[in-house]
Coordinates of C-alpha atoms in Angstrom, one line a residue:
X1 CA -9.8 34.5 -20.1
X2 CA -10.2 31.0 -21.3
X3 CA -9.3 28.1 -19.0
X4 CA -8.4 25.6 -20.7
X5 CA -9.0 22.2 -18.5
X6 CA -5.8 20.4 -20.3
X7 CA -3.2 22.8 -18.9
X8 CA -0.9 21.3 -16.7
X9 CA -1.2 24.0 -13.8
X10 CA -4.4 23.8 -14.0
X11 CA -4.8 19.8 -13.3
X12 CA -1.8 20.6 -10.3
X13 CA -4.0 23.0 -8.9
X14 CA -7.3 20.5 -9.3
X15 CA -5.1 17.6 -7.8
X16 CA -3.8 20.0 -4.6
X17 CA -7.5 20.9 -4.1
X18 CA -8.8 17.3 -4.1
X19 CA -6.3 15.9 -2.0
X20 CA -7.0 18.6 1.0
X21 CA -10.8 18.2 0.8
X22 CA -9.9 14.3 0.9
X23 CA -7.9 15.2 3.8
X24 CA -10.2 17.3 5.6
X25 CA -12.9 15.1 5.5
X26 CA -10.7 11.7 6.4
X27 CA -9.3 13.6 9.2
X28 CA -12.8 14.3 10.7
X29 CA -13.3 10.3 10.4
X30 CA -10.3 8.6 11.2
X31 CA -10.5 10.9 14.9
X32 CA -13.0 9.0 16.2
X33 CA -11.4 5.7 15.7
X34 CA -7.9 4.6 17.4
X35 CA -4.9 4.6 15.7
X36 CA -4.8 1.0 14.4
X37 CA -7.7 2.6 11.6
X38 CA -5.4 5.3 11.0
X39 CA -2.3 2.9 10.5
X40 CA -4.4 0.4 8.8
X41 CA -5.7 3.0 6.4
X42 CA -2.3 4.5 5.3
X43 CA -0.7 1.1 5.2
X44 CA -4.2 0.2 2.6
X45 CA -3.5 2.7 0.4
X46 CA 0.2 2.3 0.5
X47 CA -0.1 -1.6 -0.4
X48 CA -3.0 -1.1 -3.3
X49 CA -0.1 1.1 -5.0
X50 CA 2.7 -1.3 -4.2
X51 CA 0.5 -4.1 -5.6
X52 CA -0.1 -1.8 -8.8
X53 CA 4.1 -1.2 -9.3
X54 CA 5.5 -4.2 -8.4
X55 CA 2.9 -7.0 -6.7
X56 CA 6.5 -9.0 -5.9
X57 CA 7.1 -6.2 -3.2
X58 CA 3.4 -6.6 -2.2
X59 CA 3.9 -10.1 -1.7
X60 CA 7.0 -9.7 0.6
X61 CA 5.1 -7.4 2.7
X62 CA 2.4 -10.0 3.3
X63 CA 4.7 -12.8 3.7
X64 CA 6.6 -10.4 6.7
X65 CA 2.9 -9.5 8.0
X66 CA 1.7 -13.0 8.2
X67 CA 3.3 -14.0 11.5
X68 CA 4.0 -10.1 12.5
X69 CA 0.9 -8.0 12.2
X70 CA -1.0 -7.2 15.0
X71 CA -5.2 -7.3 15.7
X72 CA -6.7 -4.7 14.1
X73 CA -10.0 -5.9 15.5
X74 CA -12.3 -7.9 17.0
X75 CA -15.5 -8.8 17.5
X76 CA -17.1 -11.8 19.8
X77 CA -20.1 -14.3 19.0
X78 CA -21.6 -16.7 20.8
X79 CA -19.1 -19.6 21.0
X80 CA -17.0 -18.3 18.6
X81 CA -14.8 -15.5 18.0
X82 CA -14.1 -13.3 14.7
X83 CA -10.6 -11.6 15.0
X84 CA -9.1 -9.5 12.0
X85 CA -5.5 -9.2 11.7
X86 CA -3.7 -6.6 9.8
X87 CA -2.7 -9.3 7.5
X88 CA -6.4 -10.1 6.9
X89 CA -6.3 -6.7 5.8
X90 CA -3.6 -6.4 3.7
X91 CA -4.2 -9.6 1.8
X92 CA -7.8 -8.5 0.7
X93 CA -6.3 -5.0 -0.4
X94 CA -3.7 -7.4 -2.4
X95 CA -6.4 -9.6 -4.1
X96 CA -8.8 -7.0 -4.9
X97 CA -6.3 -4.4 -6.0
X98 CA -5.0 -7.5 -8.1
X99 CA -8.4 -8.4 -9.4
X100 CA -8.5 -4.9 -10.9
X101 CA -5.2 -4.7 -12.1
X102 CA -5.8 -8.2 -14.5
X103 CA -9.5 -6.7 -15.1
X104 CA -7.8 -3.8 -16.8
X105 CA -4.5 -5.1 -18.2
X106 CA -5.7 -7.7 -21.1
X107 CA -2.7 -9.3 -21.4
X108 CA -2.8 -10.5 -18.0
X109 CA -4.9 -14.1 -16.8
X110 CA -7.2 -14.0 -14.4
X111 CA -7.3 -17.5 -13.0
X112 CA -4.5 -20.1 -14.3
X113 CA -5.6 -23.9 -14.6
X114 CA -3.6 -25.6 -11.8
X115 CA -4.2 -29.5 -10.6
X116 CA -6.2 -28.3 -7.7
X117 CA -8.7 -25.6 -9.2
X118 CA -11.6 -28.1 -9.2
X119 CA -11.9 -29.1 -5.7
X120 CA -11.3 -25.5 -4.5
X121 CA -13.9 -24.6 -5.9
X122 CA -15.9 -27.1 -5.4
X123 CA -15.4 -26.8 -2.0
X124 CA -16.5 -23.2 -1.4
X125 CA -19.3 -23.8 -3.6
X126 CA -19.9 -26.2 -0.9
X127 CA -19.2 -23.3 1.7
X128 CA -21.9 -21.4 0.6
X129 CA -24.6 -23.5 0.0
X130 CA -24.4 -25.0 3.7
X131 CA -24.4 -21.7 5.0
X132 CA -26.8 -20.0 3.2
X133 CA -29.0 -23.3 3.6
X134 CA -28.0 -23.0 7.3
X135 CA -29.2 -19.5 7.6
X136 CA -32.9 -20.1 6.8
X137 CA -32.7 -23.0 9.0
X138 CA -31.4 -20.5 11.8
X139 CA -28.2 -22.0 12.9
X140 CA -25.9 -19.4 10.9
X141 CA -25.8 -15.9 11.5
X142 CA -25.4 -14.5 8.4
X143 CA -22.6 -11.9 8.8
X144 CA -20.6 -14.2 10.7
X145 CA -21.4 -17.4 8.2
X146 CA -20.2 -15.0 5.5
X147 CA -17.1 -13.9 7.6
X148 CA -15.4 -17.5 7.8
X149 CA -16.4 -17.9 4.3
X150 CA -14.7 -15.0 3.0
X151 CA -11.5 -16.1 5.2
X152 CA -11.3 -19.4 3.3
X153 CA -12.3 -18.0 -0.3
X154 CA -9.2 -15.2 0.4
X155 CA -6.7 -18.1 1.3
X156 CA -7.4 -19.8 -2.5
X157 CA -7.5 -16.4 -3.6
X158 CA -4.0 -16.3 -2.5
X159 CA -3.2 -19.6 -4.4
X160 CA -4.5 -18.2 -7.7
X161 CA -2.7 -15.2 -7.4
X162 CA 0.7 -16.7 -5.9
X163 CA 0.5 -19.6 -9.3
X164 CA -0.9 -16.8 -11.9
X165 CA 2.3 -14.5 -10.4
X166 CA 5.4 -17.4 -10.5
X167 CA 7.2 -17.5 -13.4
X168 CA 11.4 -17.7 -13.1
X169 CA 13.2 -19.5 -9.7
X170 CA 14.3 -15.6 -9.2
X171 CA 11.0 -15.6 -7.5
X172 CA 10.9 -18.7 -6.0
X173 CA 14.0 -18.2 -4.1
X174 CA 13.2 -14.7 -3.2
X175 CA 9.8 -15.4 -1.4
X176 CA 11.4 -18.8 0.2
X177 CA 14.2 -16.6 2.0
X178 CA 11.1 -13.9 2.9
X179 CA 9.4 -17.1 4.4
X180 CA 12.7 -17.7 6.4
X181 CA 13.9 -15.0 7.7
X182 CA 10.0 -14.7 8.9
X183 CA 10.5 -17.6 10.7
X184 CA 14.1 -17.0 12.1
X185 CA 12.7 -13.4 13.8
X186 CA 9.9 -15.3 15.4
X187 CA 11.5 -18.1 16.3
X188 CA 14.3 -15.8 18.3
X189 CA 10.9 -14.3 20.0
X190 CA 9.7 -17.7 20.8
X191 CA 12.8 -18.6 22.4
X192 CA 13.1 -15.0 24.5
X193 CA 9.7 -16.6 26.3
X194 CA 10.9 -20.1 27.5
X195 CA 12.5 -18.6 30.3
X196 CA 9.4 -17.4 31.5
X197 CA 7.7 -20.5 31.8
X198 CA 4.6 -19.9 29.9
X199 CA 4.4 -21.7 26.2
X200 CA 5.2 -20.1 23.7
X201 CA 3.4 -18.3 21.3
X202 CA 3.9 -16.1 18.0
X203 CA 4.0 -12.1 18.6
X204 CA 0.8 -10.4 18.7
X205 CA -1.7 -13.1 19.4
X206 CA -3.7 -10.5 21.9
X207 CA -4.6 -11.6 25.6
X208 CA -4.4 -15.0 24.7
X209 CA -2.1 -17.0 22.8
X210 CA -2.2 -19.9 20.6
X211 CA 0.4 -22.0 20.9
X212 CA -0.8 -24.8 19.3
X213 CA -1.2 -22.7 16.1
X214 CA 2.3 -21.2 16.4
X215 CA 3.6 -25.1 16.8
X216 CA 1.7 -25.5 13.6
X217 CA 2.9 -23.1 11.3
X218 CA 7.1 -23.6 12.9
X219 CA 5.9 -27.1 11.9
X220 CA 5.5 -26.5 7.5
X221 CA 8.3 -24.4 7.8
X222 CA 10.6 -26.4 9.7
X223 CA 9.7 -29.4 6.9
X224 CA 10.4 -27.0 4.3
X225 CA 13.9 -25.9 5.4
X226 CA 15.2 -29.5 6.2
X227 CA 13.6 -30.2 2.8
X228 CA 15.9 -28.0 1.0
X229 CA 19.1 -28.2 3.3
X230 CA 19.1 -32.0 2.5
X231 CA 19.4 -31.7 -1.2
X232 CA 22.7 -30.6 -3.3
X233 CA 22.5 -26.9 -3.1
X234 CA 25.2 -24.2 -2.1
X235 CA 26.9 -24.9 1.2
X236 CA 25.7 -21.6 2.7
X237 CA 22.3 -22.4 1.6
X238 CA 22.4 -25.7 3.0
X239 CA 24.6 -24.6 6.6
X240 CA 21.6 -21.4 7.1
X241 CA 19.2 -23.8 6.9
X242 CA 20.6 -26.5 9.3
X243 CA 20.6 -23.4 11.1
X244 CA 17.4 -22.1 10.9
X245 CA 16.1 -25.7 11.6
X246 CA 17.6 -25.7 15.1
X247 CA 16.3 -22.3 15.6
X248 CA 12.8 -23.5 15.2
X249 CA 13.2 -26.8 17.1
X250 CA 13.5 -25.0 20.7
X251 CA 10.6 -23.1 20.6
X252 CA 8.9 -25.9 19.0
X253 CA 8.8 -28.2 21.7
X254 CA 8.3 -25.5 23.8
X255 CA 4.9 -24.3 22.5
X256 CA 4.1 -27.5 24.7
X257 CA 1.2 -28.5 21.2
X258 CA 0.8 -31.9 22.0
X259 CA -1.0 -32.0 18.4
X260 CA 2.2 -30.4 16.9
X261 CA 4.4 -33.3 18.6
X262 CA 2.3 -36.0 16.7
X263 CA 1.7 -34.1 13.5
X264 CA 5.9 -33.8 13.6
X265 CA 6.3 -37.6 14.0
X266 CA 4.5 -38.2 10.7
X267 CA 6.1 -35.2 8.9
X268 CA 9.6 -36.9 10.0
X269 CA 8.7 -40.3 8.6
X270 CA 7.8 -38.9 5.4
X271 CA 11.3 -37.0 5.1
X272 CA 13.2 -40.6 5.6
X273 CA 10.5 -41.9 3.0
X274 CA 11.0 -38.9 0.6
X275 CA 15.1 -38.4 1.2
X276 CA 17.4 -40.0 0.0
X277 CA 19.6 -39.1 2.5
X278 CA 17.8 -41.7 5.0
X279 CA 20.6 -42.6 7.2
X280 CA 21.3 -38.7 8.4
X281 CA 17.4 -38.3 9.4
X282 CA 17.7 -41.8 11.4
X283 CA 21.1 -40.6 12.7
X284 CA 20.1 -36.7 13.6
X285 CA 16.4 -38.5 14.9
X286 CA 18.6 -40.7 17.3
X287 CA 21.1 -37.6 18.5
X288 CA 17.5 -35.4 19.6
X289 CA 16.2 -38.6 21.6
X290 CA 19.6 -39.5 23.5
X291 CA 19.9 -35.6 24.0
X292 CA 16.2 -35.6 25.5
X293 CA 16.5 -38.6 27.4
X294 CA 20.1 -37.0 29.0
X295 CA 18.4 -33.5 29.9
X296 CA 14.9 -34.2 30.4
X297 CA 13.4 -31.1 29.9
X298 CA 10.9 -30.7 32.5
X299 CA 8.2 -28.9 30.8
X300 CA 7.8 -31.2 27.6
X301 CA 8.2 -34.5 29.7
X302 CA 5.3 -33.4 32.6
X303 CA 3.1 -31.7 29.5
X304 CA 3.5 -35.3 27.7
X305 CA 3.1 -37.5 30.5
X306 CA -0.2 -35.3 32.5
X307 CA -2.2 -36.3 29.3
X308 CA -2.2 -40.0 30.3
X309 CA -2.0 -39.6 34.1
X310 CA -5.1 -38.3 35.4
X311 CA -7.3 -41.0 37.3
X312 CA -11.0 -39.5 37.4
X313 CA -14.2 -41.2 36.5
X314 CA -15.8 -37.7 34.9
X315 CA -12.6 -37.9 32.2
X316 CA -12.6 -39.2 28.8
X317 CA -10.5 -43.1 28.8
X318 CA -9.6 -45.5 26.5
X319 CA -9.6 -48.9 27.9
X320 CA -7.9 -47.9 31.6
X321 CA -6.1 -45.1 30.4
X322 CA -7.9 -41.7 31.1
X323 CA -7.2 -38.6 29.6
X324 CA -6.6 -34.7 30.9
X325 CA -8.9 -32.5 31.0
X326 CA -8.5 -30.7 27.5
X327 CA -8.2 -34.2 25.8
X328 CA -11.2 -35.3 27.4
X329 CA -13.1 -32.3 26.7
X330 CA -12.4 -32.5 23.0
X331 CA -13.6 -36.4 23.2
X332 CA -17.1 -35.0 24.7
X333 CA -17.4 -32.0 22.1
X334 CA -16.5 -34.7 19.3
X335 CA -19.3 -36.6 20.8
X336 CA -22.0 -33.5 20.6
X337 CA -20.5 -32.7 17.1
X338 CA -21.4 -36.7 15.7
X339 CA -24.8 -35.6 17.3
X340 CA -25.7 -32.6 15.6
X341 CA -24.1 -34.0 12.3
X342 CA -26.9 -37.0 12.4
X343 CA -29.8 -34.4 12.3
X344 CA -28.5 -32.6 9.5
X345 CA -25.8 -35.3 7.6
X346 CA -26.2 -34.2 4.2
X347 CA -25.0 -30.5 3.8
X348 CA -24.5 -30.1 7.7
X349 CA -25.9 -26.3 9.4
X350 CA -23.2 -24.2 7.7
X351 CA -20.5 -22.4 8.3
X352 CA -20.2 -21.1 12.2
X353 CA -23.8 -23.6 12.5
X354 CA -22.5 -25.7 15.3
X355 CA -20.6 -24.6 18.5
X356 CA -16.5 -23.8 18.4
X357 CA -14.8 -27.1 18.2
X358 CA -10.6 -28.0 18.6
X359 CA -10.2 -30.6 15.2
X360 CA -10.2 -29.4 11.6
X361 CA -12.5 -32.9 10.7
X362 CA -15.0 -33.2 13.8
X363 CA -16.0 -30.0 12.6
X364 CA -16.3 -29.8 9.2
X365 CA -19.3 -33.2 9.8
X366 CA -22.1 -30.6 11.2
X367 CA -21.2 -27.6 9.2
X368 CA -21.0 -28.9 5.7
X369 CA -22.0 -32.4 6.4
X370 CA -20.9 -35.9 4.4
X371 CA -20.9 -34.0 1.2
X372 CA -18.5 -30.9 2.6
X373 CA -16.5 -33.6 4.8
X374 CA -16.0 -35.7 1.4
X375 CA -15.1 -32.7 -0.5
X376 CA -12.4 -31.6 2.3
X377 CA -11.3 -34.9 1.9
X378 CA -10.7 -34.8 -2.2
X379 CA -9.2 -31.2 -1.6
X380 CA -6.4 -32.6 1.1
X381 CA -6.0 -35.9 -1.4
X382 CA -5.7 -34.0 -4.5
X383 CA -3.1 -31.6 -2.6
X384 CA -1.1 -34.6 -1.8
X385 CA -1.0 -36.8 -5.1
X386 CA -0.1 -33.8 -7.7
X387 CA 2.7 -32.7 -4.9
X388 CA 4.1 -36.2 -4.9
X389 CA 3.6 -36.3 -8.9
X390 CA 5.6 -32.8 -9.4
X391 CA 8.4 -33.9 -6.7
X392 CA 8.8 -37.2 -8.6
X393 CA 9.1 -35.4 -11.8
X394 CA 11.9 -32.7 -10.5
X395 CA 15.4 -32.7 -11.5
X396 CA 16.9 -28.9 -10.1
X397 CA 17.6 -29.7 -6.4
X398 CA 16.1 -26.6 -4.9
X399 CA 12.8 -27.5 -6.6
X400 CA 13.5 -31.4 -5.3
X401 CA 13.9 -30.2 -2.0
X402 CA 11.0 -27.6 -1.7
X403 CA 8.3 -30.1 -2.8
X404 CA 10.0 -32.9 -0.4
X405 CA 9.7 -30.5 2.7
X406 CA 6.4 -29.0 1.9
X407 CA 4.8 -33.0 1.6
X408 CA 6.3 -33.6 4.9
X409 CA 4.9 -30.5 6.3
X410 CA 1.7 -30.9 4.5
X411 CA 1.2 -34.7 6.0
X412 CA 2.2 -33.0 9.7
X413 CA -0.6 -30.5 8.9
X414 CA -3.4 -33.3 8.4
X415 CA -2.4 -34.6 11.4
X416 CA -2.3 -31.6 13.4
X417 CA -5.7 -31.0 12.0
X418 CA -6.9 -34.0 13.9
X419 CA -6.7 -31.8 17.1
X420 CA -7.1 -28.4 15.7
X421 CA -8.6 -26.4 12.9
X422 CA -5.6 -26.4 10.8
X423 CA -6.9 -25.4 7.8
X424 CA -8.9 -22.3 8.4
X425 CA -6.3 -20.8 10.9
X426 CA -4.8 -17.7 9.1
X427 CA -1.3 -18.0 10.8
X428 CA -0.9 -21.3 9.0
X429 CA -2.9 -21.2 6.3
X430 CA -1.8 -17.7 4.5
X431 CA 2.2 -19.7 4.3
X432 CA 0.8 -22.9 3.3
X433 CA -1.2 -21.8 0.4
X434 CA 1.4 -19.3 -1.1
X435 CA 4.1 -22.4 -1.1
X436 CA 1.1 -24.4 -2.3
X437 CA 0.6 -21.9 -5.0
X438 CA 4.6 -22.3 -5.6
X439 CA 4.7 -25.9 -5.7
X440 CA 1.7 -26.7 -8.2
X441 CA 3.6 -24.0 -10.7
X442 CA 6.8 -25.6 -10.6
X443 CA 6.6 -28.1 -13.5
X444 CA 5.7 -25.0 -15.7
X445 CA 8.7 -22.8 -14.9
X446 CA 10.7 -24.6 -17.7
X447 CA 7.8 -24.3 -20.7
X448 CA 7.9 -21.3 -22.4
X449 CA 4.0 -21.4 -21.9
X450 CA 2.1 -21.6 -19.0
X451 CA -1.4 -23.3 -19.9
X452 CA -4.6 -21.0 -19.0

C-alpha cells in the first residue's frame, strides 16, 4: 500500500505522535525543576499563541502580571541582585513572538517613527558600548552587564510594540481600565497590610519588599486617574476614578517612600499648572492637609520627622541639620559614586560597573559616564516636551486628560528618581512605557495614516 503523506489521518496520526514524544521528553526535564518552570513553561507557550490570535489579549495579560506575578528566579552578585519576574518572562515571549509575527506578515511595520525613537536608541547604543568597554576594563561581568541591558532594551521594546499596536480609542480605553482595575486590586492588598504595622508593599516582592517602588508606580497611576476624572467625561467614568484615587492615596502614604512624598508634591503642582480645574486641586490639596493635621497619623508624621531628627556626628548634615541613617548613607554612596565617575568620566564602567546605588542619576555618572548621563538626560527631556506638545494639541477629553495625568506622573517620576532607580525598576517601568507608548500615538489616532 501507498501512504500518501497529504492524507489527513495520516498528518493526525504524525501530530499525536509528536506531541507524546514532546511530552515524554519535557516531562523528564521539567521534574527536576520546581513548579514555577512548569507554570512558567505552560503559561510561555500559552502567551506566544495568544500573542499570535489576538496580541490585545496578550497585552491585558501583561498589564494584570505587571504588579501580580510572582519571582520565578533569582540569582545574587556581588552588590547587586538579578531577580526575574514572571512578567519578565512573559514580556520577552510577547516581543519575540511579536518580532516573528511582523517578520512573517508583510503588511505589518516593524518599528513606527515616534518623537522619541532617536534618543532610545541612542541611549542603549550608549548601554552597550559602556558595558562592553567596561568588560575588558574588568568592572562588568558580562552575563550580568548584558542582563540589565536586556531589561532596559525590553522596556522600549514594549514602547515600539504598544505605538506600532494603537490604532482606535477602543484600545486606549480598554488597556487604561486594565491599568486600573490593576491598581484597585493592589491597592485593596496594600491597604489589608496597614494594620500590621509594616509599610506596605505590592504582592509578591519575595522576602523583602520595596516599598519605595510600590509608592512609585501608585504614584503614575494615581496622576493618571485624577488626570482623566478631571476632564468632561461620563459621570461614572469620572465618580470610579475619584474613587480609585482615594483607594490609592491610603496605601500611598503608607508605603512610608519618603522619595514618593516629594516626587507627589511636584506631580501635584503640575496638575494645578496643567488643569484647568485649578481651584478643586487647591481645594481637595487643603481638605488632605486639615484632615492630616486633625488625625495625625502616627506612622507618616514620626517616618517624616526621624529624617531630620537624628543628632550624630558619623551622619550626613546640611548646615546643622543631620540626616537618618538611610539618607545619610545615600549622601556617602553619592560621594563614592562622584569618585569612581572622575576616573572613568567619559563612557563610565558600564552597566552593573560600580556598586548598587538608591538614585536613578548618581548612578547612571559611573556606569555610562557624561555622555550616558547627557543622553538620559535628552531621553527624560524629549519625553516631556512632545507629551506637553500632544496634550496642547488635544481636543477629545479622555485624550486631554490622559496626557495631563501621565506629565504629572511623569514629573513625580524624575523626582522619585532622585532617590531611587526609577527608571530601570520593572514594576514601574513596564506601566510607564506602555502609557508612554499610548500617549506619543495619540495625535495619529485621527489620520487615516500612521507615518512609518
Amino acid at each position: 500500500m501507498r501512504l500518501d503523506l497529504q492524507d489527513p489521518k495520516f498528518l493526525t496520526a504524525l501530530v499525536i505522535l509528536a506531541v507524546f514524544i514532546i511530552s515524554i521528553f519535557t516531562g523528564q526535564i521539567i521534574t527536576g525543576y520546581s513548579y514555577k518552570v512548569v507554570i512558567a513553561l505552560i503559561l510561555g507557550s500559552l502567551i506566544i499563541v495568544v500573542t499570535l490570535v489576538n496580541t490585545d489579549a496578550a497585552l491585558i495579560i501583561l498589564i494584570f502580571s505587571m504588579l501580580l506575578s510572582p519571582e520565578i528566579g533569582a540569582g545574587q552578585v556581588p552588590g547587586r541582585e538579578i531577580v526575574i519576574r514572571l512578567d519578565d518572562f512573559l514580556l520577552a515571549l510577547i516581543i519575540f513572538t511579536w518580532l516573528a509575527k511582523t517578520a512573517v506578515n508583510k503588511g505589518l511595520t516593524l518599528f513606527i517613527k515616534t518623537p522619541i525613537n532617536k534618543p532610545i536608541v541612542v541611549y542603549i547604543l550608549i548601554c552597550v558600548i559602556a558595558t562592553l568597554r567596561g568588560t575588558v576594563l574588568g568592572y562588568v561581568d558580562l552575563a550580568k552587564g548584558f542582563f540589565y541591558v536586556a531589561r532596559y532594551t525590553e522596556y522600549f521594546l514594549l514602547y515600539i510594540l504598544v505605538a506600532n499596536h494603537i490604532h482606535s480609542r477602543k484600545q486606549v480605553k480598554f488597556f487604561l481600565n486594565a491599568f486600573f482595575i490593576t491598581c484597585a486590586i493592589v491597592s485593596v492588598y496594600g491597604m489589608l497590610q496597614i494594620p500590621s504595622g509594616a509599610r506596605v508593599t505590592a504582592p509578591f516582592e519575595g522576602e523583602v519588599g520595596e516599598p519605595n517602588t510600590f509608592g512609585g508606580y501608585l504614584l503614575f497611576v494615581f496622576c493618571v486617574a485624577i488626570g482623566i476624572s478631571l476632564q468632561k467625561v461620563s459621570r461614572k467614568m469620572r465618580l470610579t476614578l475619584a474613587g480609585l484615587c482615594i483607594l490609592i492615596f491610603l496605601p500611598f502614604l503608607y508605603t512610608l517612600s519618603r522619595a514618593s512624598y516629594l516626587a507627589v508634591v511636584f506631580s501635584y503642582i503640575a496638575l494645578i499648572i496643567l488643569s484647568k480645574k485649578k481651584a478643586v486641586l487647591v481645594a481637595v490639596l487643603a481638605a488632605v492637609i486639615l484632615t492630616g493635621a486633625v488625625l495625625k497619623p502616627e506612622a507618616i508624621f514620626s517616618r517624616v520627622q526621624y529624617t531630620f531628627t537624628q543628632q550624630q556626628e558619623r551622619l550626613a548634615r546640611f548646615g546643622t541639620v543631620y540626616l537618618d541613617e538611610s539618607a545619610s548613607a545615600r549622601i556617602f554612596s553619592w560621594k563614592d559614586s562622584l569618585n569612581a565617575w572622575k576616573k572613568h568620566p567619559v563612557l563610565g564602567r558600564g552597566v552593573t560597573g560600580f556598586i548598587f546605588i538608591d538614585g536613578q542619576y548618581i548612578r547612571t555618572l559611573p556606569e555610562l559616564g557624561a555622555i550616558g548621563f547627557a543622553v538620559l538626560l535628552w531621553l527624560l527631556w524629549s519625553i516631556f516636551k512632545h507629551s506637553l506638545n500632544i496634550h496642547k494639541k488635544m481636543e477629545d477629553e479622555l485624550y486631554k486628560g490622559l496626557t495631563m495625568g501621565y506629565i504629572a506622573g511623569f514629573v513625580g517620576l524624575v523626582v522619585h528618581a532622585l532617590a531611587s532607580n526609577t527608571f530601570i525598576i520593572i514594576r514601574i517601568m513596564e506601566p510607564f512605557w506602555f502609557i508612554t507608548g499610548i500617549v506619543m500615538m495619540l495625535p495619529a489616532l485621527n489620520e487615516d495614516k500612521i507615518e512609518t
